Each structure stands twice: as C-alpha cells, then as structure tokens.
Amino acid sequence: MSYTKNRLGAHHLPDLFHVQQDISRAVSAPMAGKSRAAINQVEESEEHLESIMGRSMNYHEDLISRGRGRPIDFEKQITTAIEDIEINKEESERLSKLREELKTENKKLGELYHYVDLQSGKIRKEEKVINDMGEAIVKIKQIAEEEGLNEKSLKLIDKAADVLPKMEATLKFVSSYVKEKVDKMPLTTVQRDDVFNKCKHC
C-alpha cells in the first residue's frame, strides 16, 4: 500500500467500514454494559419492593401474637422502593434511547459519504460532506464523554475522526475525475454548467 501510494502516486481510498467499526467498538459494548446494569437495577428494585410488601404482610399478621412494640414504617419503605423503581426505569429507557442514537449517528456516516446526494441526485460539495460527517462524530464523542466511557473508547472515536481528511481527499479525487469525464462529453455549455451548478446549495 505504501509503495502504491508513495512510488506510483496512486490515491489511497480510506475505508468507511473501518471508521464505522472503530466507532462501534468504542461505544457499542460499553453502552450495552451500562444498559444491562440499568436493567438489573430495575429488577433488583422490583424484587426489593416485593420483599418489603411480603415483610409488611407478615408483620401485620403476627402483630397480635407478637405484641406491638415499635411499629415499622412499611408505608414509607414501600413509597421509597416505588420511587427507586421509577428512577431506575427512567435510566434504563434513557440509555436505550442513547444506544439507538449512537447507532443512528454511526449509520449516518455511511449515508453521508457520497459524492452525489442519494435522495436528490445532486452533486455535493466535499467540504459539506466531511463537515456533516464530522458533526456526527462530534455528537458520538460528546455522548461517550457524558456517559463516562473510558480513554480507550475516546481514542477509537478520535481515530475515526482522523480519517476524515483522507475521505475529503477521496471525494475531491472523485470530483476531479467526474469533471474530467464530463468535459469530454459532447454537452453544450448550459448542459455542462447545469451538472456542476447543482452543487451550489448542497
């Protein structure tokens, strides 16, 4: 690869797959672990509530034979346990939504990395493509930092971001190649300009 690039002057095409794979490695497993932990917390808090309610029933059934003594405030314990369940459920749902958001942002990289807009058919400016991809990666890293992912995860995201300049170079390479081919086509000036003027607002 080095010989091809340095001695022959060939353009090396950066692999989008590896960019997305690095991001997936950075966030998928850690976030899945956090999500599983949150689900376990929900289950444990639900079991804790059941335990309190069971002890409450036994307590009141045995009250006559045992004597009063100092009463246990089961109502307060039950209220606190229910609140804990709600808090843990909210956290579990929040993490589930974050995982989907991270998947969406990573998938978006593949949708963005095209010289031509797949929906409109318009030619896209290289800077705009890379800027949009950069914003997606920044968002992914921001979530990773906010969720306290480790240094290894953050470095993998940075590694993915470092490939963007090479991707921009690839898009410019494709752009010049397309321009060269269009210039050789028997088009009128208006037709030729129309091909490239489509990218003005992309």
mmCIF file with all atom_site columns, C-alpha atoms in Angstrom:
data_model
loop_
_atom_site.group_PDB
_atom_site.id
_atom_site.type_symbol
_atom_site.label_atom_id
_atom_site.label_alt_id
_atom_site.label_comp_id
_atom_site.label_asym_id
_atom_site.label_entity_id
_atom_site.label_seq_id
_atom_site.pdbx_PDB_ins_code
_atom_site.Cartn_x
_atom_site.Cartn_y
_atom_site.Cartn_z
_atom_site.occupancy
_atom_site.B_iso_or_equiv
_atom_site.pdbx_formal_charge
_atom_site.auth_seq_id
_atom_site.auth_comp_id
_atom_site.auth_asym_id
_atom_site.auth_atom_id
_atom_site.pdbx_PDB_model_num
ATOM 1   C CA . MET A 1 1   ? 0.000   0.000   0.000   1.00 0.00 ? 1   MET A CA 1
ATOM 2   C CA . SER A 1 2   ? 2.834   2.384   0.908   1.00 0.00 ? 2   SER A CA 1
ATOM 3   C CA . TYR A 1 3   ? 4.605   1.600   -2.392  1.00 0.00 ? 3   TYR A CA 1
ATOM 4   C CA . THR A 1 4   ? 1.420   2.166   -4.371  1.00 0.00 ? 4   THR A CA 1
ATOM 5   C CA . LYS A 1 5   ? 0.794   5.493   -2.687  1.00 0.00 ? 5   LYS A CA 1
ATOM 6   C CA . ASN A 1 6   ? 4.331   6.908   -2.470  1.00 0.00 ? 6   ASN A CA 1
ATOM 7   C CA . ARG A 1 7   ? 6.056   5.465   -5.550  1.00 0.00 ? 7   ARG A CA 1
ATOM 8   C CA . LEU A 1 8   ? 3.186   5.254   -8.009  1.00 0.00 ? 8   LEU A CA 1
ATOM 9   C CA . GLY A 1 9   ? 1.283   8.309   -6.768  1.00 0.00 ? 9   GLY A CA 1
ATOM 10  C CA . ALA A 1 10  ? -1.968  6.373   -6.518  1.00 0.00 ? 10  ALA A CA 1
ATOM 11  C CA . HIS A 1 11  ? -4.696  7.699   -4.258  1.00 0.00 ? 11  HIS A CA 1
ATOM 12  C CA . HIS A 1 12  ? -5.424  5.507   -1.236  1.00 0.00 ? 12  HIS A CA 1
ATOM 13  C CA . LEU A 1 13  ? -9.150  5.125   -0.616  1.00 0.00 ? 13  LEU A CA 1
ATOM 14  C CA . PRO A 1 14  ? -9.925  5.268   3.112   1.00 0.00 ? 14  PRO A CA 1
ATOM 15  C CA . ASP A 1 15  ? -12.280 2.518   4.213   1.00 0.00 ? 15  ASP A CA 1
ATOM 16  C CA . LEU A 1 16  ? -15.586 3.770   5.608   1.00 0.00 ? 16  LEU A CA 1
ATOM 17  C CA . PHE A 1 17  ? -16.156 0.325   7.111   1.00 0.00 ? 17  PHE A CA 1
ATOM 18  C CA . HIS A 1 18  ? -13.157 0.697   9.427   1.00 0.00 ? 18  HIS A CA 1
ATOM 19  C CA . VAL A 1 19  ? -14.300 4.163   10.509  1.00 0.00 ? 19  VAL A CA 1
ATOM 20  C CA . GLN A 1 20  ? -17.727 2.839   11.461  1.00 0.00 ? 20  GLN A CA 1
ATOM 21  C CA . GLN A 1 21  ? -16.179 -0.261  13.023  1.00 0.00 ? 21  GLN A CA 1
ATOM 22  C CA . ASP A 1 22  ? -13.911 1.832   15.271  1.00 0.00 ? 22  ASP A CA 1
ATOM 23  C CA . ILE A 1 23  ? -16.884 3.869   16.442  1.00 0.00 ? 23  ILE A CA 1
ATOM 24  C CA . SER A 1 24  ? -18.916 0.723   17.022  1.00 0.00 ? 24  SER A CA 1
ATOM 25  C CA . ARG A 1 25  ? -16.066 -0.797  19.056  1.00 0.00 ? 25  ARG A CA 1
ATOM 26  C CA . ALA A 1 26  ? -15.793 2.439   21.015  1.00 0.00 ? 26  ALA A CA 1
ATOM 27  C CA . VAL A 1 27  ? -19.405 2.705   22.120  1.00 0.00 ? 27  VAL A CA 1
ATOM 28  C CA . SER A 1 28  ? -21.403 -0.485  21.495  1.00 0.00 ? 28  SER A CA 1
ATOM 29  C CA . ALA A 1 29  ? -20.026 -2.815  24.175  1.00 0.00 ? 29  ALA A CA 1
ATOM 30  C CA . PRO A 1 30  ? -19.596 -0.153  26.900  1.00 0.00 ? 30  PRO A CA 1
ATOM 31  C CA . MET A 1 31  ? -23.096 1.227   26.363  1.00 0.00 ? 31  MET A CA 1
ATOM 32  C CA . ALA A 1 32  ? -24.556 -2.289  26.251  1.00 0.00 ? 32  ALA A CA 1
ATOM 33  C CA . GLY A 1 33  ? -22.883 -2.944  29.601  1.00 0.00 ? 33  GLY A CA 1
ATOM 34  C CA . LYS A 1 34  ? -24.356 0.212   31.097  1.00 0.00 ? 34  LYS A CA 1
ATOM 35  C CA . SER A 1 35  ? -27.769 -0.721  29.720  1.00 0.00 ? 35  SER A CA 1
ATOM 36  C CA . ARG A 1 36  ? -27.607 -4.242  31.207  1.00 0.00 ? 36  ARG A CA 1
ATOM 37  C CA . ALA A 1 37  ? -26.586 -2.791  34.570  1.00 0.00 ? 37  ALA A CA 1
ATOM 38  C CA . ALA A 1 38  ? -29.572 -0.424  34.470  1.00 0.00 ? 38  ALA A CA 1
ATOM 39  C CA . ILE A 1 39  ? -31.941 -3.294  33.650  1.00 0.00 ? 39  ILE A CA 1
ATOM 40  C CA . ASN A 1 40  ? -30.502 -5.268  36.574  1.00 0.00 ? 40  ASN A CA 1
ATOM 41  C CA . GLN A 1 41  ? -31.109 -2.280  38.820  1.00 0.00 ? 41  GLN A CA 1
ATOM 42  C CA . VAL A 1 42  ? -34.765 -2.226  37.767  1.00 0.00 ? 42  VAL A CA 1
ATOM 43  C CA . GLU A 1 43  ? -35.128 -5.939  38.510  1.00 0.00 ? 43  GLU A CA 1
ATOM 44  C CA . GLU A 1 44  ? -33.390 -5.624  41.875  1.00 0.00 ? 44  GLU A CA 1
ATOM 45  C CA . SER A 1 45  ? -35.524 -2.653  42.914  1.00 0.00 ? 45  SER A CA 1
ATOM 46  C CA . GLU A 1 46  ? -38.689 -4.553  41.931  1.00 0.00 ? 46  GLU A CA 1
ATOM 47  C CA . GLU A 1 47  ? -37.550 -7.550  43.979  1.00 0.00 ? 47  GLU A CA 1
ATOM 48  C CA . HIS A 1 48  ? -36.796 -5.217  46.884  1.00 0.00 ? 48  HIS A CA 1
ATOM 49  C CA . LEU A 1 49  ? -40.346 -3.836  46.721  1.00 0.00 ? 49  LEU A CA 1
ATOM 50  C CA . GLU A 1 50  ? -41.803 -7.358  46.726  1.00 0.00 ? 50  GLU A CA 1
ATOM 51  C CA . SER A 1 51  ? -39.659 -8.195  49.741  1.00 0.00 ? 51  SER A CA 1
ATOM 52  C CA . ILE A 1 52  ? -40.879 -5.143  51.665  1.00 0.00 ? 52  ILE A CA 1
ATOM 53  C CA . MET A 1 53  ? -44.515 -5.894  50.850  1.00 0.00 ? 53  MET A CA 1
ATOM 54  C CA . GLY A 1 54  ? -44.064 -9.501  51.937  1.00 0.00 ? 54  GLY A CA 1
ATOM 55  C CA . ARG A 1 55  ? -42.495 -8.472  55.233  1.00 0.00 ? 55  ARG A CA 1
ATOM 56  C CA . SER A 1 56  ? -45.269 -5.917  55.723  1.00 0.00 ? 56  SER A CA 1
ATOM 57  C CA . MET A 1 57  ? -47.971 -8.594  55.359  1.00 0.00 ? 57  MET A CA 1
ATOM 58  C CA . ASN A 1 58  ? -46.192 -10.959 57.751  1.00 0.00 ? 58  ASN A CA 1
ATOM 59  C CA . TYR A 1 59  ? -45.626 -8.142  60.213  1.00 0.00 ? 59  TYR A CA 1
ATOM 60  C CA . HIS A 1 60  ? -49.309 -7.247  60.427  1.00 0.00 ? 60  HIS A CA 1
ATOM 61  C CA . GLU A 1 61  ? -50.375 -10.907 60.598  1.00 0.00 ? 61  GLU A CA 1
ATOM 62  C CA . ASP A 1 62  ? -48.014 -11.564 63.529  1.00 0.00 ? 62  ASP A CA 1
ATOM 63  C CA . LEU A 1 63  ? -48.779 -8.287  65.285  1.00 0.00 ? 63  LEU A CA 1
ATOM 64  C CA . ILE A 1 64  ? -51.349 -9.745  67.716  1.00 0.00 ? 64  ILE A CA 1
ATOM 65  C CA . SER A 1 65  ? -49.249 -12.700 68.866  1.00 0.00 ? 65  SER A CA 1
ATOM 66  C CA . ARG A 1 66  ? -46.008 -10.749 68.972  1.00 0.00 ? 66  ARG A CA 1
ATOM 67  C CA . GLY A 1 67  ? -47.226 -7.570  70.645  1.00 0.00 ? 67  GLY A CA 1
ATOM 68  C CA . ARG A 1 68  ? -46.974 -4.103  69.297  1.00 0.00 ? 68  ARG A CA 1
ATOM 69  C CA . GLY A 1 69  ? -43.504 -2.843  70.141  1.00 0.00 ? 69  GLY A CA 1
ATOM 70  C CA . ARG A 1 70  ? -42.093 -0.087  67.983  1.00 0.00 ? 70  ARG A CA 1
ATOM 71  C CA . PRO A 1 71  ? -44.024 -0.002  64.663  1.00 0.00 ? 71  PRO A CA 1
ATOM 72  C CA . ILE A 1 72  ? -42.137 -0.342  61.382  1.00 0.00 ? 72  ILE A CA 1
ATOM 73  C CA . ASP A 1 73  ? -42.965 2.319   58.805  1.00 0.00 ? 73  ASP A CA 1
ATOM 74  C CA . PHE A 1 74  ? -43.581 -0.018  55.866  1.00 0.00 ? 74  PHE A CA 1
ATOM 75  C CA . GLU A 1 75  ? -45.578 2.645   54.031  1.00 0.00 ? 75  GLU A CA 1
ATOM 76  C CA . LYS A 1 76  ? -42.514 4.869   53.821  1.00 0.00 ? 76  LYS A CA 1
ATOM 77  C CA . GLN A 1 77  ? -40.321 1.954   52.731  1.00 0.00 ? 77  GLN A CA 1
ATOM 78  C CA . ILE A 1 78  ? -42.800 0.991   50.010  1.00 0.00 ? 78  ILE A CA 1
ATOM 79  C CA . THR A 1 79  ? -43.032 4.584   48.755  1.00 0.00 ? 79  THR A CA 1
ATOM 80  C CA . THR A 1 80  ? -39.235 4.841   48.591  1.00 0.00 ? 80  THR A CA 1
ATOM 81  C CA . ALA A 1 81  ? -38.972 1.483   46.804  1.00 0.00 ? 81  ALA A CA 1
ATOM 82  C CA . ILE A 1 82  ? -41.546 2.545   44.188  1.00 0.00 ? 82  ILE A CA 1
ATOM 83  C CA . GLU A 1 83  ? -39.643 5.789   43.609  1.00 0.00 ? 83  GLU A CA 1
ATOM 84  C CA . ASP A 1 84  ? -36.423 3.803   43.146  1.00 0.00 ? 84  ASP A CA 1
ATOM 85  C CA . ILE A 1 85  ? -38.122 1.602   40.550  1.00 0.00 ? 85  ILE A CA 1
ATOM 86  C CA . GLU A 1 86  ? -39.279 4.650   38.578  1.00 0.00 ? 86  GLU A CA 1
ATOM 87  C CA . ILE A 1 87  ? -35.817 6.236   38.715  1.00 0.00 ? 87  ILE A CA 1
ATOM 88  C CA . ASN A 1 88  ? -34.146 3.024   37.546  1.00 0.00 ? 88  ASN A CA 1
ATOM 89  C CA . LYS A 1 89  ? -36.696 2.544   34.748  1.00 0.00 ? 89  LYS A CA 1
ATOM 90  C CA . GLU A 1 90  ? -36.108 6.099   33.526  1.00 0.00 ? 90  GLU A CA 1
ATOM 91  C CA . GLU A 1 91  ? -32.357 5.484   33.496  1.00 0.00 ? 91  GLU A CA 1
ATOM 92  C CA . SER A 1 92  ? -32.799 2.235   31.591  1.00 0.00 ? 92  SER A CA 1
ATOM 93  C CA . GLU A 1 93  ? -35.012 3.950   28.999  1.00 0.00 ? 93  GLU A CA 1
ATOM 94  C CA . ARG A 1 94  ? -32.571 6.859   28.716  1.00 0.00 ? 94  ARG A CA 1
ATOM 95  C CA . LEU A 1 95  ? -29.673 4.502   27.999  1.00 0.00 ? 95  LEU A CA 1
ATOM 96  C CA . SER A 1 96  ? -31.759 2.548   25.488  1.00 0.00 ? 96  SER A CA 1
ATOM 97  C CA . LYS A 1 97  ? -32.520 5.763   23.583  1.00 0.00 ? 97  LYS A CA 1
ATOM 98  C CA . LEU A 1 98  ? -28.862 6.794   23.699  1.00 0.00 ? 98  LEU A CA 1
ATOM 99  C CA . ARG A 1 99  ? -27.781 3.456   22.237  1.00 0.00 ? 99  ARG A CA 1
ATOM 100 C CA . GLU A 1 100 ? -30.219 3.919   19.359  1.00 0.00 ? 100 GLU A CA 1
ATOM 101 C CA . GLU A 1 101 ? -28.990 7.479   18.845  1.00 0.00 ? 101 GLU A CA 1
ATOM 102 C CA . LEU A 1 102 ? -25.381 6.283   18.663  1.00 0.00 ? 102 LEU A CA 1
ATOM 103 C CA . LYS A 1 103 ? -26.324 3.601   16.130  1.00 0.00 ? 103 LYS A CA 1
ATOM 104 C CA . THR A 1 104 ? -28.171 6.199   14.051  1.00 0.00 ? 104 THR A CA 1
ATOM 105 C CA . GLU A 1 105 ? -25.237 8.629   14.057  1.00 0.00 ? 105 GLU A CA 1
ATOM 106 C CA . ASN A 1 106 ? -22.791 5.880   13.077  1.00 0.00 ? 106 ASN A CA 1
ATOM 107 C CA . LYS A 1 107 ? -25.093 4.645   10.309  1.00 0.00 ? 107 LYS A CA 1
ATOM 108 C CA . LYS A 1 108 ? -25.443 8.243   9.122   1.00 0.00 ? 108 LYS A CA 1
ATOM 109 C CA . LEU A 1 109 ? -21.725 8.298   8.255   1.00 0.00 ? 109 LEU A CA 1
ATOM 110 C CA . GLY A 1 110 ? -22.357 5.734   5.533   1.00 0.00 ? 110 GLY A CA 1
ATOM 111 C CA . GLU A 1 111 ? -25.327 7.690   4.225   1.00 0.00 ? 111 GLU A CA 1
ATOM 112 C CA . LEU A 1 112 ? -23.357 10.943  4.127   1.00 0.00 ? 112 LEU A CA 1
ATOM 113 C CA . TYR A 1 113 ? -20.165 9.672   2.490   1.00 0.00 ? 113 TYR A CA 1
ATOM 114 C CA . HIS A 1 114 ? -21.272 10.065  -1.108  1.00 0.00 ? 114 HIS A CA 1
ATOM 115 C CA . TYR A 1 115 ? -20.230 12.466  -3.848  1.00 0.00 ? 115 TYR A CA 1
ATOM 116 C CA . VAL A 1 116 ? -23.852 12.554  -5.034  1.00 0.00 ? 116 VAL A CA 1
ATOM 117 C CA . ASP A 1 117 ? -26.865 13.039  -2.760  1.00 0.00 ? 117 ASP A CA 1
ATOM 118 C CA . LEU A 1 118 ? -28.691 9.701   -2.865  1.00 0.00 ? 118 LEU A CA 1
ATOM 119 C CA . GLN A 1 119 ? -32.099 11.350  -2.472  1.00 0.00 ? 119 GLN A CA 1
ATOM 120 C CA . SER A 1 120 ? -31.897 14.341  -4.827  1.00 0.00 ? 120 SER A CA 1
ATOM 121 C CA . GLY A 1 121 ? -29.186 13.202  -7.236  1.00 0.00 ? 121 GLY A CA 1
ATOM 122 C CA . LYS A 1 122 ? -27.351 16.493  -6.729  1.00 0.00 ? 122 LYS A CA 1
ATOM 123 C CA . ILE A 1 123 ? -23.581 16.721  -6.588  1.00 0.00 ? 123 ILE A CA 1
ATOM 124 C CA . ARG A 1 124 ? -22.436 17.551  -3.058  1.00 0.00 ? 124 ARG A CA 1
ATOM 125 C CA . LYS A 1 125 ? -19.518 19.724  -2.056  1.00 0.00 ? 125 LYS A CA 1
ATOM 126 C CA . GLU A 1 126 ? -16.699 17.762  -0.451  1.00 0.00 ? 126 GLU A CA 1
ATOM 127 C CA . GLU A 1 127 ? -16.402 20.224  2.442   1.00 0.00 ? 127 GLU A CA 1
ATOM 128 C CA . LYS A 1 128 ? -20.110 19.897  3.220   1.00 0.00 ? 128 LYS A CA 1
ATOM 129 C CA . VAL A 1 129 ? -19.949 16.090  3.216   1.00 0.00 ? 129 VAL A CA 1
ATOM 130 C CA . ILE A 1 130 ? -16.968 15.996  5.573   1.00 0.00 ? 130 ILE A CA 1
ATOM 131 C CA . ASN A 1 131 ? -18.415 18.719  7.797   1.00 0.00 ? 131 ASN A CA 1
ATOM 132 C CA . ASP A 1 132 ? -21.646 16.734  8.208   1.00 0.00 ? 132 ASP A CA 1
ATOM 133 C CA . MET A 1 133 ? -19.682 13.566  8.958   1.00 0.00 ? 133 MET A CA 1
ATOM 134 C CA . GLY A 1 134 ? -17.555 15.466  11.457  1.00 0.00 ? 134 GLY A CA 1
ATOM 135 C CA . GLU A 1 135 ? -20.660 16.726  13.249  1.00 0.00 ? 135 GLU A CA 1
ATOM 136 C CA . ALA A 1 136 ? -21.936 13.155  13.575  1.00 0.00 ? 136 ALA A CA 1
ATOM 137 C CA . ILE A 1 137 ? -18.637 12.009  15.099  1.00 0.00 ? 137 ILE A CA 1
ATOM 138 C CA . VAL A 1 138 ? -18.545 15.008  17.453  1.00 0.00 ? 138 VAL A CA 1
ATOM 139 C CA . LYS A 1 139 ? -22.029 14.095  18.657  1.00 0.00 ? 139 LYS A CA 1
ATOM 140 C CA . ILE A 1 140 ? -20.948 10.493  19.226  1.00 0.00 ? 140 ILE A CA 1
ATOM 141 C CA . LYS A 1 141 ? -17.892 11.597  21.212  1.00 0.00 ? 141 LYS A CA 1
ATOM 142 C CA . GLN A 1 142 ? -19.950 14.048  23.254  1.00 0.00 ? 142 GLN A CA 1
ATOM 143 C CA . ILE A 1 143 ? -22.308 11.248  24.295  1.00 0.00 ? 143 ILE A CA 1
ATOM 144 C CA . ALA A 1 144 ? -19.344 8.975   25.061  1.00 0.00 ? 144 ALA A CA 1
ATOM 145 C CA . GLU A 1 145 ? -17.770 11.628  27.294  1.00 0.00 ? 145 GLU A CA 1
ATOM 146 C CA . GLU A 1 146 ? -21.033 12.414  29.073  1.00 0.00 ? 146 GLU A CA 1
ATOM 147 C CA . GLU A 1 147 ? -21.552 8.707   29.766  1.00 0.00 ? 147 GLU A CA 1
ATOM 148 C CA . GLY A 1 148 ? -18.052 8.372   31.193  1.00 0.00 ? 148 GLY A CA 1
ATOM 149 C CA . LEU A 1 149 ? -16.685 5.944   28.615  1.00 0.00 ? 149 LEU A CA 1
ATOM 150 C CA . ASN A 1 150 ? -13.005 5.167   29.116  1.00 0.00 ? 150 ASN A CA 1
ATOM 151 C CA . GLU A 1 151 ? -9.956  6.591   27.361  1.00 0.00 ? 151 GLU A CA 1
ATOM 152 C CA . LYS A 1 152 ? -9.719  3.616   25.004  1.00 0.00 ? 152 LYS A CA 1
ATOM 153 C CA . SER A 1 153 ? -13.209 4.328   23.674  1.00 0.00 ? 153 SER A CA 1
ATOM 154 C CA . LEU A 1 154 ? -12.496 8.034   23.203  1.00 0.00 ? 154 LEU A CA 1
ATOM 155 C CA . LYS A 1 155 ? -9.251  7.263   21.357  1.00 0.00 ? 155 LYS A CA 1
ATOM 156 C CA . LEU A 1 156 ? -11.101 4.960   18.961  1.00 0.00 ? 156 LEU A CA 1
ATOM 157 C CA . ILE A 1 157 ? -13.544 7.773   18.180  1.00 0.00 ? 157 ILE A CA 1
ATOM 158 C CA . ASP A 1 158 ? -10.626 10.164  17.626  1.00 0.00 ? 158 ASP A CA 1
ATOM 159 C CA . LYS A 1 159 ? -9.022  7.567   15.359  1.00 0.00 ? 159 LYS A CA 1
ATOM 160 C CA . ALA A 1 160 ? -12.183 7.514   13.260  1.00 0.00 ? 160 ALA A CA 1
ATOM 161 C CA . ALA A 1 161 ? -12.243 11.325  13.095  1.00 0.00 ? 161 ALA A CA 1
ATOM 162 C CA . ASP A 1 162 ? -8.603  11.402  11.948  1.00 0.00 ? 162 ASP A CA 1
ATOM 163 C CA . VAL A 1 163 ? -9.590  9.605   8.730   1.00 0.00 ? 163 VAL A CA 1
ATOM 164 C CA . LEU A 1 164 ? -11.934 12.414  7.614   1.00 0.00 ? 164 LEU A CA 1
ATOM 165 C CA . PRO A 1 165 ? -9.237  14.485  5.830   1.00 0.00 ? 165 PRO A CA 1
ATOM 166 C CA . LYS A 1 166 ? -8.355  11.419  3.727   1.00 0.00 ? 166 LYS A CA 1
ATOM 167 C CA . MET A 1 167 ? -12.027 10.943  2.954   1.00 0.00 ? 167 MET A CA 1
ATOM 168 C CA . GLU A 1 168 ? -12.263 14.548  1.810   1.00 0.00 ? 168 GLU A CA 1
ATOM 169 C CA . ALA A 1 169 ? -9.260  13.962  -0.447  1.00 0.00 ? 169 ALA A CA 1
ATOM 170 C CA . THR A 1 170 ? -11.053 10.954  -1.919  1.00 0.00 ? 170 THR A CA 1
ATOM 171 C CA . LEU A 1 171 ? -14.175 12.999  -2.636  1.00 0.00 ? 171 LEU A CA 1
ATOM 172 C CA . LYS A 1 172 ? -12.054 15.659  -4.350  1.00 0.00 ? 172 LYS A CA 1
ATOM 173 C CA . PHE A 1 173 ? -10.366 12.919  -6.360  1.00 0.00 ? 173 PHE A CA 1
ATOM 174 C CA . VAL A 1 174 ? -13.775 11.629  -7.468  1.00 0.00 ? 174 VAL A CA 1
ATOM 175 C CA . SER A 1 175 ? -14.930 15.181  -8.204  1.00 0.00 ? 175 SER A CA 1
ATOM 176 C CA . SER A 1 176 ? -11.961 15.884  -10.460 1.00 0.00 ? 176 SER A CA 1
ATOM 177 C CA . TYR A 1 177 ? -12.410 12.524  -12.178 1.00 0.00 ? 177 TYR A CA 1
ATOM 178 C CA . VAL A 1 178 ? -16.100 13.217  -12.865 1.00 0.00 ? 178 VAL A CA 1
ATOM 179 C CA . LYS A 1 179 ? -15.298 16.728  -14.085 1.00 0.00 ? 179 LYS A CA 1
ATOM 180 C CA . GLU A 1 180 ? -12.694 15.329  -16.450 1.00 0.00 ? 180 GLU A CA 1
ATOM 181 C CA . LYS A 1 181 ? -15.187 12.839  -17.880 1.00 0.00 ? 181 LYS A CA 1
ATOM 182 C CA . VAL A 1 182 ? -17.949 15.456  -18.200 1.00 0.00 ? 182 VAL A CA 1
ATOM 183 C CA . ASP A 1 183 ? -15.565 17.815  -20.003 1.00 0.00 ? 183 ASP A CA 1
ATOM 184 C CA . LYS A 1 184 ? -15.016 15.132  -22.633 1.00 0.00 ? 184 LYS A CA 1
ATOM 185 C CA . MET A 1 185 ? -18.735 14.605  -23.197 1.00 0.00 ? 185 MET A CA 1
ATOM 186 C CA . PRO A 1 186 ? -20.466 16.337  -26.143 1.00 0.00 ? 186 PRO A CA 1
ATOM 187 C CA . LEU A 1 187 ? -22.500 18.700  -23.949 1.00 0.00 ? 187 LEU A CA 1
ATOM 188 C CA . THR A 1 188 ? -23.471 22.290  -24.525 1.00 0.00 ? 188 THR A CA 1
ATOM 189 C CA . THR A 1 189 ? -22.096 24.893  -22.127 1.00 0.00 ? 189 THR A CA 1
ATOM 190 C CA . VAL A 1 190 ? -25.523 25.188  -20.494 1.00 0.00 ? 190 VAL A CA 1
ATOM 191 C CA . GLN A 1 191 ? -25.792 21.423  -20.025 1.00 0.00 ? 191 GLN A CA 1
ATOM 192 C CA . ARG A 1 192 ? -22.298 21.179  -18.618 1.00 0.00 ? 192 ARG A CA 1
ATOM 193 C CA . ASP A 1 193 ? -22.823 24.066  -16.206 1.00 0.00 ? 193 ASP A CA 1
ATOM 194 C CA . ASP A 1 194 ? -26.114 22.578  -15.099 1.00 0.00 ? 194 ASP A CA 1
ATOM 195 C CA . VAL A 1 195 ? -24.335 19.402  -13.967 1.00 0.00 ? 195 VAL A CA 1
ATOM 196 C CA . PHE A 1 196 ? -21.969 21.269  -11.656 1.00 0.00 ? 196 PHE A CA 1
ATOM 197 C CA . ASN A 1 197 ? -24.202 24.164  -10.633 1.00 0.00 ? 197 ASN A CA 1
ATOM 198 C CA . LYS A 1 198 ? -26.442 21.667  -8.854  1.00 0.00 ? 198 LYS A CA 1
ATOM 199 C CA . CYS A 1 199 ? -23.905 21.512  -6.051  1.00 0.00 ? 199 CYS A CA 1
ATOM 200 C CA . LYS A 1 200 ? -24.231 25.204  -5.089  1.00 0.00 ? 200 LYS A CA 1
ATOM 201 C CA . HIS A 1 201 ? -26.747 24.605  -2.326  1.00 0.00 ? 201 HIS A CA 1
ATOM 202 C CA . CYS A 1 202 ? -25.782 21.023  -1.409  1.00 0.00 ? 202 CYS A CA 1
#
